[in-house]
Coordinates of C-alpha atoms in Angstrom, one line a residue:
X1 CA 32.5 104.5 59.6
X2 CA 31.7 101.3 60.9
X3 CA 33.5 98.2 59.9
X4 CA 31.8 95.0 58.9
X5 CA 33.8 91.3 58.8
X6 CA 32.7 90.2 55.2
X7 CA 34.2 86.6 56.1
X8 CA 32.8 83.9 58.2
X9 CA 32.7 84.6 61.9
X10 CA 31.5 81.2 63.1
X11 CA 34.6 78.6 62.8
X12 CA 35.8 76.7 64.8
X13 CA 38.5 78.6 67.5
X14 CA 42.0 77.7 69.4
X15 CA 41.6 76.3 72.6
X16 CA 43.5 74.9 75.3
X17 CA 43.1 71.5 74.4
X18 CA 43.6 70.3 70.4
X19 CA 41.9 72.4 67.5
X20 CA 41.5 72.6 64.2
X21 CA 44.8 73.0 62.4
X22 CA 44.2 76.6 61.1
X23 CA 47.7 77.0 60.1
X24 CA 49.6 76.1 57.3
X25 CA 52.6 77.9 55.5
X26 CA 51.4 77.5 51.6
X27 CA 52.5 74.6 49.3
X28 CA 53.3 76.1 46.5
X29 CA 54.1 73.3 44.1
X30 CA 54.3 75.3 40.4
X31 CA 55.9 75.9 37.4
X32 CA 59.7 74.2 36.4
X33 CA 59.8 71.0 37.9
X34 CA 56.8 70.6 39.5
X35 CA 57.8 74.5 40.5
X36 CA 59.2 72.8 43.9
X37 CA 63.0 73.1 44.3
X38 CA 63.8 72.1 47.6
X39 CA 66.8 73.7 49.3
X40 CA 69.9 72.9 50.3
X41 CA 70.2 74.9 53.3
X42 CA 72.9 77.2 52.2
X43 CA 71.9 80.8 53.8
X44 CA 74.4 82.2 51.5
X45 CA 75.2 81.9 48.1
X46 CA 78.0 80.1 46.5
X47 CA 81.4 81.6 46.1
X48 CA 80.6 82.1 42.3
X49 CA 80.3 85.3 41.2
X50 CA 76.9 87.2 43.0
X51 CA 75.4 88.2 39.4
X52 CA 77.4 87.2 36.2
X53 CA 76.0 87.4 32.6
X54 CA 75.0 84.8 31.1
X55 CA 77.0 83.9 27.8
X56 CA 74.4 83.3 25.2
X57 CA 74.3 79.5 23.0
X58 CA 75.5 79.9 19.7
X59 CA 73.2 79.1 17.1
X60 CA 72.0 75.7 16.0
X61 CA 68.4 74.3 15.4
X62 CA 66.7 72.5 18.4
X63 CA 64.7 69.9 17.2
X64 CA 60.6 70.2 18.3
X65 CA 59.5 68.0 21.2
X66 CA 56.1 66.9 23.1
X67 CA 57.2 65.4 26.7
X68 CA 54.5 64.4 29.5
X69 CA 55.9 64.3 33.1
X70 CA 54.9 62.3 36.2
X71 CA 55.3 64.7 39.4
X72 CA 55.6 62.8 42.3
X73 CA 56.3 64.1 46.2
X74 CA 58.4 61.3 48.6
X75 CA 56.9 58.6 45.9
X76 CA 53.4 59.9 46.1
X77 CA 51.8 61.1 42.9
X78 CA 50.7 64.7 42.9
X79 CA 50.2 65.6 39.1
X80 CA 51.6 65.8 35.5
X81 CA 52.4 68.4 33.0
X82 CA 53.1 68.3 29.6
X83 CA 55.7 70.6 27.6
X84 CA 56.2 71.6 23.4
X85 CA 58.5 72.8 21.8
X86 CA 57.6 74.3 18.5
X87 CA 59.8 75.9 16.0
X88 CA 58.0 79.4 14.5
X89 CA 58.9 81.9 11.8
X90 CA 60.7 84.0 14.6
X91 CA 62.1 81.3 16.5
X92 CA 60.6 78.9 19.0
X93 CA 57.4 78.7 21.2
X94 CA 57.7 76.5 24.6
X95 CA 54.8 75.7 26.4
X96 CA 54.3 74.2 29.9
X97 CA 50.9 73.3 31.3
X98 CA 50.7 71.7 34.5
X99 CA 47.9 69.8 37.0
X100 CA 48.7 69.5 40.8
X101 CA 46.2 67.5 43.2
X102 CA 46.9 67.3 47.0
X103 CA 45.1 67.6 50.0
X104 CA 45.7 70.2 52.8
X105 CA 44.1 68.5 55.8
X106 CA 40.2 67.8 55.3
X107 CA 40.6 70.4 52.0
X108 CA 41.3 69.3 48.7
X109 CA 43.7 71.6 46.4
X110 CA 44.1 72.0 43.0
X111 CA 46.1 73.9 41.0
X112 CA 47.0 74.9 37.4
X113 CA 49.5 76.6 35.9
X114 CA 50.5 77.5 32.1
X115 CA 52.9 79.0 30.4
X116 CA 53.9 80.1 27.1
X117 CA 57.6 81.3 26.3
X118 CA 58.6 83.0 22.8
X119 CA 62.2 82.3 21.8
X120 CA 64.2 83.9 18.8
X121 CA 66.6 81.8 16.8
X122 CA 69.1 82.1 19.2
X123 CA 67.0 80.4 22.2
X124 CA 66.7 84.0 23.8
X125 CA 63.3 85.0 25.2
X126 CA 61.2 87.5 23.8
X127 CA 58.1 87.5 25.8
X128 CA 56.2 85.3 28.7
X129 CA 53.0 84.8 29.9
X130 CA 51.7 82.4 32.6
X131 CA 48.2 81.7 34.1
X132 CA 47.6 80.1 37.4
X133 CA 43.8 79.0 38.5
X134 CA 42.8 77.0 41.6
X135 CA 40.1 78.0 43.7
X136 CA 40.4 81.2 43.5
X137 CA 41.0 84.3 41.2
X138 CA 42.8 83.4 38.0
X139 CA 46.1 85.3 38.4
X140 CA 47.9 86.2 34.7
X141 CA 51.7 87.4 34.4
X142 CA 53.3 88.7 31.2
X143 CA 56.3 90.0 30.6
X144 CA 58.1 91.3 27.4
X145 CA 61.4 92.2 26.2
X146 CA 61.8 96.4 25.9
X147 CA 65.4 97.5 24.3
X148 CA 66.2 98.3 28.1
X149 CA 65.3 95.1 29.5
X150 CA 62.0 93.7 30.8
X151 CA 58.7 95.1 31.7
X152 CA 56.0 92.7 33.5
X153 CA 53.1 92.4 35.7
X154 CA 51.9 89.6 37.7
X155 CA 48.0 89.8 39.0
X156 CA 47.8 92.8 37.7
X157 CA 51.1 94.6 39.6
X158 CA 54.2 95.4 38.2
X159 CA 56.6 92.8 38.8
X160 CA 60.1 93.1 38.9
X161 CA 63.1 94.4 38.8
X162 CA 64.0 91.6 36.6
X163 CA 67.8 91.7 35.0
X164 CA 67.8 92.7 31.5
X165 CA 69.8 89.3 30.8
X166 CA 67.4 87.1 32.7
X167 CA 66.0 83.8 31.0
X168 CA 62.6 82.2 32.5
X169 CA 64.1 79.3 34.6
X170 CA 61.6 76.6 32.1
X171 CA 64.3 77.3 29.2
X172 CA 67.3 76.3 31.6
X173 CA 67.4 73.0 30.0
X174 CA 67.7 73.8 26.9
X175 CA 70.3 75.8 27.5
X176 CA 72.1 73.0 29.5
X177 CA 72.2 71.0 26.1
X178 CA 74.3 73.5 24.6
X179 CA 76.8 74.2 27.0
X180 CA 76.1 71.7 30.8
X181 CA 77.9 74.6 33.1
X182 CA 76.1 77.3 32.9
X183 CA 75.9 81.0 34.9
X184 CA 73.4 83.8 35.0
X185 CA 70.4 85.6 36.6
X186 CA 66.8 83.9 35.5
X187 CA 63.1 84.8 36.2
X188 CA 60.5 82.7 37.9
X189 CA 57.4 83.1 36.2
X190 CA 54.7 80.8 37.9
X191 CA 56.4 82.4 41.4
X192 CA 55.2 86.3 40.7
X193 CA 58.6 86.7 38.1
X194 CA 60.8 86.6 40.8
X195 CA 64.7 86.2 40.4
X196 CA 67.4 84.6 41.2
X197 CA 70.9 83.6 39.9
X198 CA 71.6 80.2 38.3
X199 CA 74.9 78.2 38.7
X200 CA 74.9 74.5 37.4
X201 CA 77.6 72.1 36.7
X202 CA 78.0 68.7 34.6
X203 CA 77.2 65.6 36.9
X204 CA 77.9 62.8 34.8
X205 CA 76.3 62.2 31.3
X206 CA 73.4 65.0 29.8
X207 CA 73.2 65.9 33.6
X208 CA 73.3 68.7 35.5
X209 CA 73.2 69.8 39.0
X210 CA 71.8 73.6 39.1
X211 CA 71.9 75.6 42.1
X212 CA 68.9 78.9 42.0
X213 CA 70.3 81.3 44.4
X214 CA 67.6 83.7 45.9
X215 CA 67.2 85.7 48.6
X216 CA 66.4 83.5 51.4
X217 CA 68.9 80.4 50.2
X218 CA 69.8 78.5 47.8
X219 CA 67.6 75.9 45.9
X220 CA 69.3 73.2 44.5
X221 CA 68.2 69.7 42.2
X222 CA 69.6 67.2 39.5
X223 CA 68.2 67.7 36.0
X224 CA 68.8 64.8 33.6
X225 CA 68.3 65.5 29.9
X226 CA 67.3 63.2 27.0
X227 CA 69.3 63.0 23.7
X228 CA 67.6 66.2 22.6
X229 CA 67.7 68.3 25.2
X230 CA 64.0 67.9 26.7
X231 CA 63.8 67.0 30.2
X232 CA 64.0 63.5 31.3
X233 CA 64.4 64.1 35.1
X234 CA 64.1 66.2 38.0
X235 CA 65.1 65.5 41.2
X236 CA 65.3 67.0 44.5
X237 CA 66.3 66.2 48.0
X238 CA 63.2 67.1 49.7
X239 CA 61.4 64.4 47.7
X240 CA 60.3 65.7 44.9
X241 CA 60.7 64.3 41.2
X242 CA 59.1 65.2 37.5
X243 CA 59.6 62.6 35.6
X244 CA 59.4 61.8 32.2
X245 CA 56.9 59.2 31.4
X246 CA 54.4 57.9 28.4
X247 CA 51.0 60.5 28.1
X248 CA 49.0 57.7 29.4
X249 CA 50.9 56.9 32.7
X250 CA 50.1 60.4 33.5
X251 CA 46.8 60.1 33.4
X252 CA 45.5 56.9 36.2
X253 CA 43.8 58.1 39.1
X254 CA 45.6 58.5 42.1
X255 CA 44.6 59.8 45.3
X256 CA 46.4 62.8 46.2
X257 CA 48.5 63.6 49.7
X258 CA 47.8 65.0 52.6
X259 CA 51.0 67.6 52.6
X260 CA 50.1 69.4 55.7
X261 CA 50.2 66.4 58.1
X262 CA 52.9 65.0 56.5
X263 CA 55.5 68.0 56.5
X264 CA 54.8 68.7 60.2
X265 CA 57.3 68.1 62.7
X266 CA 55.9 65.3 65.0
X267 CA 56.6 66.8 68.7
X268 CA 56.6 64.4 72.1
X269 CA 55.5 64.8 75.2
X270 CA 53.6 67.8 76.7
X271 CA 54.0 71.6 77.0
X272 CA 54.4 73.1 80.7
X273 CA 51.4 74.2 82.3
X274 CA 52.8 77.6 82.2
X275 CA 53.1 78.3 78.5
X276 CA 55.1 81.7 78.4
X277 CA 58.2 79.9 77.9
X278 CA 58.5 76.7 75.7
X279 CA 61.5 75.1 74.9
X280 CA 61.8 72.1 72.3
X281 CA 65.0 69.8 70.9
X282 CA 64.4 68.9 67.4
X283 CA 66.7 66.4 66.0
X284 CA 67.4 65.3 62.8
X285 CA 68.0 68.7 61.4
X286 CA 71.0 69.0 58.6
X287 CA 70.3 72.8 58.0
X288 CA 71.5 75.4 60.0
X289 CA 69.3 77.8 63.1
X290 CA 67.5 80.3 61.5
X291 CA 68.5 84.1 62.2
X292 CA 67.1 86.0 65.4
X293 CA 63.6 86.7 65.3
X294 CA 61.5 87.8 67.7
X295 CA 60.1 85.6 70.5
X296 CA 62.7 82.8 69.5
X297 CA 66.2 81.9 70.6
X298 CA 67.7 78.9 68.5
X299 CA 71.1 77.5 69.0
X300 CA 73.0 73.9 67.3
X301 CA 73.0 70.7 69.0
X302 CA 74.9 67.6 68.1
X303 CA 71.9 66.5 65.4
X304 CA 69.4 69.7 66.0
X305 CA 68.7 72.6 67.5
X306 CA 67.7 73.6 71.2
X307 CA 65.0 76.3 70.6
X308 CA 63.5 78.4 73.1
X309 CA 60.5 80.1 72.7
X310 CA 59.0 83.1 75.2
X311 CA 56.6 85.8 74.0
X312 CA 58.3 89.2 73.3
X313 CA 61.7 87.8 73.3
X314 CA 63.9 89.6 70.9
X315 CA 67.4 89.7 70.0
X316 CA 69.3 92.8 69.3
X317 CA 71.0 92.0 65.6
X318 CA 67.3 91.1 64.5
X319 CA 67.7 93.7 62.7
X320 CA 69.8 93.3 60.1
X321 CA 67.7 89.9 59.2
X322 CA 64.7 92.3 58.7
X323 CA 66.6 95.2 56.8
X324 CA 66.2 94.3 53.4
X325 CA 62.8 92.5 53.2
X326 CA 60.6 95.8 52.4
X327 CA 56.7 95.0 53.2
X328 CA 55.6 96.2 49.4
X329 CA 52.6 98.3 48.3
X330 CA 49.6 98.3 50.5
X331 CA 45.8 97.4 47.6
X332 CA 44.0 100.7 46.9
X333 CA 41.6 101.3 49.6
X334 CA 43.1 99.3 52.7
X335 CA 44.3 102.8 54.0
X336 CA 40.4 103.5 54.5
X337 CA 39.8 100.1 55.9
X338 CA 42.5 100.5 58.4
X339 CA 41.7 104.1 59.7
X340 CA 38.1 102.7 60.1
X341 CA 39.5 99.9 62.0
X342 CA 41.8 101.9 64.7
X343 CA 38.7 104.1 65.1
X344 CA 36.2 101.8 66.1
X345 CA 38.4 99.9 67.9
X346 CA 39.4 103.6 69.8
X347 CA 43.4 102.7 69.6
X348 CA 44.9 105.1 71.7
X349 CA 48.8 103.8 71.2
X350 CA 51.2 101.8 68.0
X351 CA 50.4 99.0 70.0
X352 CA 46.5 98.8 70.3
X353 CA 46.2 99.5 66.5
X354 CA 48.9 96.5 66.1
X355 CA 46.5 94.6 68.4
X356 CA 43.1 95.9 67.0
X357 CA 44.5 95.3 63.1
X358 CA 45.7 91.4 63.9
X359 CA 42.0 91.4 65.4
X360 CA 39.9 92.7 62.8
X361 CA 42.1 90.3 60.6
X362 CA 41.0 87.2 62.5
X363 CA 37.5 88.1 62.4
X364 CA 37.7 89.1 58.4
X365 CA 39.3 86.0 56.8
X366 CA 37.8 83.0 56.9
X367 CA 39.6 79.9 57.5
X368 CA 39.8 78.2 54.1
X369 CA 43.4 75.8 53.5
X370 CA 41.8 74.9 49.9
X371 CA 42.2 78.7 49.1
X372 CA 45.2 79.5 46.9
X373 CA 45.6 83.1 48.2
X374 CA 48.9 84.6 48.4
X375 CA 47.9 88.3 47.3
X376 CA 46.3 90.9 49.9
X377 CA 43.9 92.2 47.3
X378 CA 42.6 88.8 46.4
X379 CA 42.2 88.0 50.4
X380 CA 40.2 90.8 50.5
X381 CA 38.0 90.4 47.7
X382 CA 37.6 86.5 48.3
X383 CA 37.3 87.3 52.5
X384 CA 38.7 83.6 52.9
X385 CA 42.1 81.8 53.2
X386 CA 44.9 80.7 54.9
X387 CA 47.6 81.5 57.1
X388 CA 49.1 83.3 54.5
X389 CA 45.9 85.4 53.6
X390 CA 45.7 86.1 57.0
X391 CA 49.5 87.8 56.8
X392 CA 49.0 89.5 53.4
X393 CA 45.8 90.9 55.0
X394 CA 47.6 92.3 58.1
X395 CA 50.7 93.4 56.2
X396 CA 48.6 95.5 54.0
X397 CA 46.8 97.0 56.7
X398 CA 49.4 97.9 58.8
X399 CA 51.6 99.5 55.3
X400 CA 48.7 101.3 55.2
X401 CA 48.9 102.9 59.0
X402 CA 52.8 103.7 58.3
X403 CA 53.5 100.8 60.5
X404 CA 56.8 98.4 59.5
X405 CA 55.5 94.8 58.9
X406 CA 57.6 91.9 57.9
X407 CA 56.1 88.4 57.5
X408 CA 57.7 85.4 58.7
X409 CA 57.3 81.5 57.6
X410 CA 57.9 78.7 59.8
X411 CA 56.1 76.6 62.3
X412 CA 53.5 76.8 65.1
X413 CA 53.2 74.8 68.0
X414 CA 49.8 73.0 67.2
X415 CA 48.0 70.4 69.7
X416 CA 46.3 68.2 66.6
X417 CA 44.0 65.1 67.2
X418 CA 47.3 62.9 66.7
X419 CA 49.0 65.0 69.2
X420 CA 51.4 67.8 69.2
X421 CA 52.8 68.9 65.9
X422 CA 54.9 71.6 65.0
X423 CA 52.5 72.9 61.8
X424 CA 54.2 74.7 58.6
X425 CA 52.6 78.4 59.5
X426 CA 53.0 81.9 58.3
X427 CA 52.2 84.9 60.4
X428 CA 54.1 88.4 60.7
X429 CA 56.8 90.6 62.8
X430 CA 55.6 94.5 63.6
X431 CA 57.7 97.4 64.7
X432 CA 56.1 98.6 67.6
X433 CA 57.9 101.6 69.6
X434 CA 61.5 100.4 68.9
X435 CA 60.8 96.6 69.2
X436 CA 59.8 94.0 66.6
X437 CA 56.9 92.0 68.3
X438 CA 55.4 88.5 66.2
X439 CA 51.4 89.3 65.9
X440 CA 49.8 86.1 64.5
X441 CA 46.8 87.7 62.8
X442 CA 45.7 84.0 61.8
X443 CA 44.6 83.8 65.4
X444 CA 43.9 87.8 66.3
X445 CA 47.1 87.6 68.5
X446 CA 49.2 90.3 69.2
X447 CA 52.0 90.0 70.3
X448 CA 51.5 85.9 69.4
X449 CA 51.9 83.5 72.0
X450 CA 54.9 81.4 72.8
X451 CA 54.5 78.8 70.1
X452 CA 55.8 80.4 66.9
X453 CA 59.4 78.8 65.4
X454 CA 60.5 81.4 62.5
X455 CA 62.5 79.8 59.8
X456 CA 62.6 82.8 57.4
X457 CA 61.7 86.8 57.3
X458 CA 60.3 88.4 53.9
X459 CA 58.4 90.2 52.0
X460 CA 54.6 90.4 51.0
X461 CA 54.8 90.3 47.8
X462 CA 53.6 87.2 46.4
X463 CA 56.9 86.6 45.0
X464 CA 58.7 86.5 48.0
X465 CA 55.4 84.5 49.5
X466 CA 56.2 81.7 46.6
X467 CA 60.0 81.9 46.9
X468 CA 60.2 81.4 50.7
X469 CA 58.8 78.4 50.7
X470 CA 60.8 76.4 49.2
X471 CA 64.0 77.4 50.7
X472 CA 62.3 78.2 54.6
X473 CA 61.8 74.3 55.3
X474 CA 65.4 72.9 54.0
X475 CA 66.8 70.5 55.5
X476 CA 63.7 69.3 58.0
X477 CA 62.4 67.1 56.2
X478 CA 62.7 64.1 58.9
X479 CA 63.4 65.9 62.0
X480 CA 61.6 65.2 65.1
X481 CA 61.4 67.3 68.4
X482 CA 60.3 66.5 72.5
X483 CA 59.6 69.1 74.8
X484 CA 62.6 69.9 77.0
X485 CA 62.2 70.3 80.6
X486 CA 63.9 73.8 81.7

């Protein structure tokens, strides 16, 4: 069987001296305000309770609303969205829709998302549905409340587990109007209905500051409220803010940002000739160094972090950083695929069907940063996308050869035309006889060169692809780094 690359083979290709920024970790700016909480570089939850359950409003009417929000990123504009609430025979219907315009280098991006929320009497959801449409595939979840809990899909998966007691994170604030402290697990439906656990607490005057626990930190923002409970505010400390404003403020042109230029780490001075090791200070850092991964040591500075970069480098308790991020279920048919690809390729060891898979996923997806892929089966059926198509695609491929695959979000070492920038990047970790190796299949390299900084380790699943980044990059925004001398 002979493989074919369905995708573009002709772009433009990394050299030695600058290139093309290929690489961008996704900017997933969607549902609840503006859908970007930014963290606040906590690896670990608070000392709250892991899971409590949440203790449900007591009964009173909430009056029907119409809001129109201004969602802004470090003062830029980048969109609006509009919410209702409407009372019904059964309860209460809230729906969100929301615009988002940026650029992501010379690619323009734009993204929808709405939702719709049932509510009984007593504010508790019954069902939710959400559509998201960009460039791509439109991508529809629903879920429902079953008498044992919830069943949902998201692009046509099952999603889930989600906690029988969960609320969708959009009806937080109406909850916060009844009672400002509030505790309990809640669903993300614009991020694939993943979960978390919400703790807020009164900050001054209908405020709130809420803290979303998930898996790889903790997100955390101010929510004012008006008089009757709607959202008045958002705020976060990465920059971002959905604000309440009249219908038409929302709607005056604006030209949208350039978020990949301006979230990368600005980096001075030169690399060594010899590239195998690379070692950068980057200053201006308030979060903590990320956990081991491989080709990466990190350790605190004063302001920063010394990081040391070398290809294959690995440290031994990697693994327990990688233990509980499963790679999820390969699409139907990547198992064919992937046996063609080790054939042809005549992989004789783990390590040249590593190397021939990262390849073949190079050559298969086309560079794209407008595309708004974060599924493998919608990589392959578009055959175009972006760092993060390019990991989905090599994750599923390697599932489907039994072979462990994590993927990891951070930064790449980039020579741009304004010089050296550390670029927000995604790529992926394989086990490969007994070690964990980084292949970056965005560039057919495996194992990657010496120019990868990991932030976080997860999963596949578009969920933890959403999630990730808006915890991964916490406490950055700012920072600068030089190349160190050794």
């Amino acid at each position: 069987m002979t493989v074919r690359a369905h995708g573009s083979t002709g772009r433009p290709r990394a050299t030695a001296g600058r290139s093309r920024v290929r690489s961008t970790a996704r900017w997933s700016l969607s549902a609840w305000l503006v859908g970007c909480c930014v963290a606040c570089a906590a690896p670990e939850p608070p000392s709250a309770p892991p899971r409590p359950r949440a203790t449900g409003p007591a009964r009173t009417a909430v009056p029907a609303f119409s809001a129109t929000y201004l969602l802004t990123w470090n003062g830029r504009r980048i969109g609006r969205a509009t919410e209702t609430l409407q009372a019904t025979e059964a309860g209460y219907d809230l729906r969100r829709t929301e615009t988002i315009a940026i650029r992501r280098g010379a690619e323009s991006v734009t993204l929808r998302t709405a939702l719709h929320i049932a509510l009984d009497a007593d504010l508790d959801p019954v069902s939710v549905q959400v559509t998201r449409d960009g460039e791509g595939p439109t991508l529809v979840g629903r879920a429902h409340r079953t008498p044992t809990g919830w069943s949902a899909t998201f692009a046509g998966t099952a999603a889930g587990p989600i906690p029988p007691d969960a609320i969708p994170l959009e009806v937080l604030p109406l909850r916060l109007a009844r009672q400002p402290r509030y505790q309990g697990p809640v669903m993300l439906p614009g991020y694939g209905f993943a979960t978390g656990d919400v703790y807020s607490r009164p900050d001054g005057d209908r405020a709130a500051v809420v803290s979303l626990v998930v898996p790889t930190g903790v997100l955390t923002q101010r929510v004012e409220l008006d008089p009757r409970g709607g959202l008045a505010r958002v705020t976060a400390p990465g920059g971002v803010e959905s604000r309440r404003v009249a219908p038409a403020d929302a709607e005056l042109p604006f030209d949208p940002p350039d978020v990949v230029a301006a979230a990368a780490i600005p980096v001075a001075g030169r690399p060594p000739v010899d590239d195998d090791i690379i070692r950068l200070r980057i200053a201006g850092v308030t979060a903590p160094p990320p956990r081991p991964l491989p080709g990466q040591l990190v350790l605190a500075r004063d302001d920063g972090w010394d990081v040391t970069l070398a290809a294959g480098f690995a440290q031994a308790d990697v693994e327990a950083a990688l233990a509980t991020h499963a790679t999820g279920r390969a699409p139907d048919g990547a198992g064919a695929i992937a046996a063609a690809i080790v054939e042809e390729a005549g992989a004789a060891t783990p390590m040249d069907e590593v190397r021939a898979l990262a390849r073949y996923t190079d050559r298969f997806i086309a560079d794209d940063l407008g595309s708004p892929t974060v599924d493998a089966r919608a990589a392959f059926a578009l055959g175009r996308g972006d760092c993060t198509a390019h990991a989905a695609v090599f994750a599923a491929l390697g599932q489907a050869r039994h072979i462990d695959v994590r993927l990891v979000t951070g930064y790449r070492l980039t020579d741009t035309d304004e010089g050296w920038r550390l670029v927000r990047h995604r790529w992926a970790i394989a086990r490969v006889d007994g070690r964990w190796l980084p292949v970056d299949p965005t560039y057919g390299e495996a194992p990657a060169r010496a120019v990868l900084l990991g932030l976080a380790v997860h999963g596949a699943a578009p969920a933890d692809i959403a999630v990730v980044d808006e915890v991964a990059f916490a406490g950055l925004r700012g920072a600068r780094a030089h190349f160190a001398s050794r």
